[in-house]
Coordinates of C-alpha atoms in Angstrom, one line a residue:
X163 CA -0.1 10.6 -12.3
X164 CA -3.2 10.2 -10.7
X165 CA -4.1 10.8 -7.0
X166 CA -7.3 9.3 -5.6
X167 CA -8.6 10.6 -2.0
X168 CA -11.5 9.8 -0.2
X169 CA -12.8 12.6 1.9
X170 CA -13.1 10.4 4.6
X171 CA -16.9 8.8 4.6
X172 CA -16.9 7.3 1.7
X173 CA -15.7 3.2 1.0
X174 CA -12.9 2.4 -0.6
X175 CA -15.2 -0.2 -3.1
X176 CA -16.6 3.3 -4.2
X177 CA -13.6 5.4 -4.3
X178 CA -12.2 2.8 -6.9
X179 CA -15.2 2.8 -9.1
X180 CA -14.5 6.4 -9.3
X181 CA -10.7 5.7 -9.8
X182 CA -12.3 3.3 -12.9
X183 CA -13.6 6.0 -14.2
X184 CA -10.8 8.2 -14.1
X185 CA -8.9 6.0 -15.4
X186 CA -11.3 6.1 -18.9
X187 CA -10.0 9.5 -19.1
X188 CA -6.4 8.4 -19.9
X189 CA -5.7 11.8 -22.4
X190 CA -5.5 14.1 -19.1
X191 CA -2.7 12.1 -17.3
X192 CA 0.0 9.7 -18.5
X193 CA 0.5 6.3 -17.3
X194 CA 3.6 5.4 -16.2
X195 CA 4.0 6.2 -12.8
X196 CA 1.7 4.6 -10.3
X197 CA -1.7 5.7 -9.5
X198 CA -2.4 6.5 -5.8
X199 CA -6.0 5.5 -4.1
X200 CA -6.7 6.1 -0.6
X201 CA -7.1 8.2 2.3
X202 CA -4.6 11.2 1.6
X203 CA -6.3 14.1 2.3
X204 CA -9.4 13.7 4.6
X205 CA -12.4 15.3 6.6
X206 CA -14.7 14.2 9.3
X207 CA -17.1 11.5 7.9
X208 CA -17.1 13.6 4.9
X209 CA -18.8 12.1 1.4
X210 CA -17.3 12.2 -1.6
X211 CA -13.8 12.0 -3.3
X212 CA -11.1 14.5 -4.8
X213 CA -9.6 13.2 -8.3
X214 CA -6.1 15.1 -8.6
X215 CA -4.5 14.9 -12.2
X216 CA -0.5 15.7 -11.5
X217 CA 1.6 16.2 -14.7
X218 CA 5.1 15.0 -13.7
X219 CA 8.7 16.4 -15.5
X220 CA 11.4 14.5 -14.8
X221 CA 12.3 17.2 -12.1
X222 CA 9.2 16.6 -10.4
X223 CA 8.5 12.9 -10.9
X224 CA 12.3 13.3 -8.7
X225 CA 10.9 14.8 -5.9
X226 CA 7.7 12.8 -5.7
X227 CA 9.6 9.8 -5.3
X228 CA 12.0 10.7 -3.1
X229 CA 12.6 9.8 0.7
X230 CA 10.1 11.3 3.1
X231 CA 9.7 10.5 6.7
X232 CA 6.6 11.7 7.9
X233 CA 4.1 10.1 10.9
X234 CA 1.5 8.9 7.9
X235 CA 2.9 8.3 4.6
X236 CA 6.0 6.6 3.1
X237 CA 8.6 6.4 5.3
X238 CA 9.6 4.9 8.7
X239 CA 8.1 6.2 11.8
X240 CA 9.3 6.3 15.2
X241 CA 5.6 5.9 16.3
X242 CA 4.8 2.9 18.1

């Protein structure tokens, strides 16, 4: 799996030509589960990127995709 973060000042039309590139390096990770490119893990106004490469078992690819319910990422806030 691949995991795609912006640092926080740089566009996302520049974080995906980096995700192109990482993508050329296909024999580090292993498509089949979907790639992730966005604002994960930021900083203030910060340039650049951070290109994570996860090797998933089935044990973990399990508790990557399962329910989470946090204020920012994949699940359903109470926030309104």
């Amino acid at each position: 799996m691949l995991l795609l973060s912006t640092d926080g000042g740089t566009p996302a039309a520049e974080l995906y030509i980096v995700y192109r590139q990482a993508r050329k390096c296909r024999g580090a990770w292993r498509r089949g589960h979907p790639s992730l490119v966005g604002n994960y893990v930021t900083s203030l106004e910060m340039q650049g990127a951070s290109v994570t490469v996860l090797r998933l078992d089935a044990e973990l690819t399990a508790l990557w995709d399962a329910p989470v319910h946090t204020a920012a990422y994949g699940g359903d806030s109470n926030l309104s």
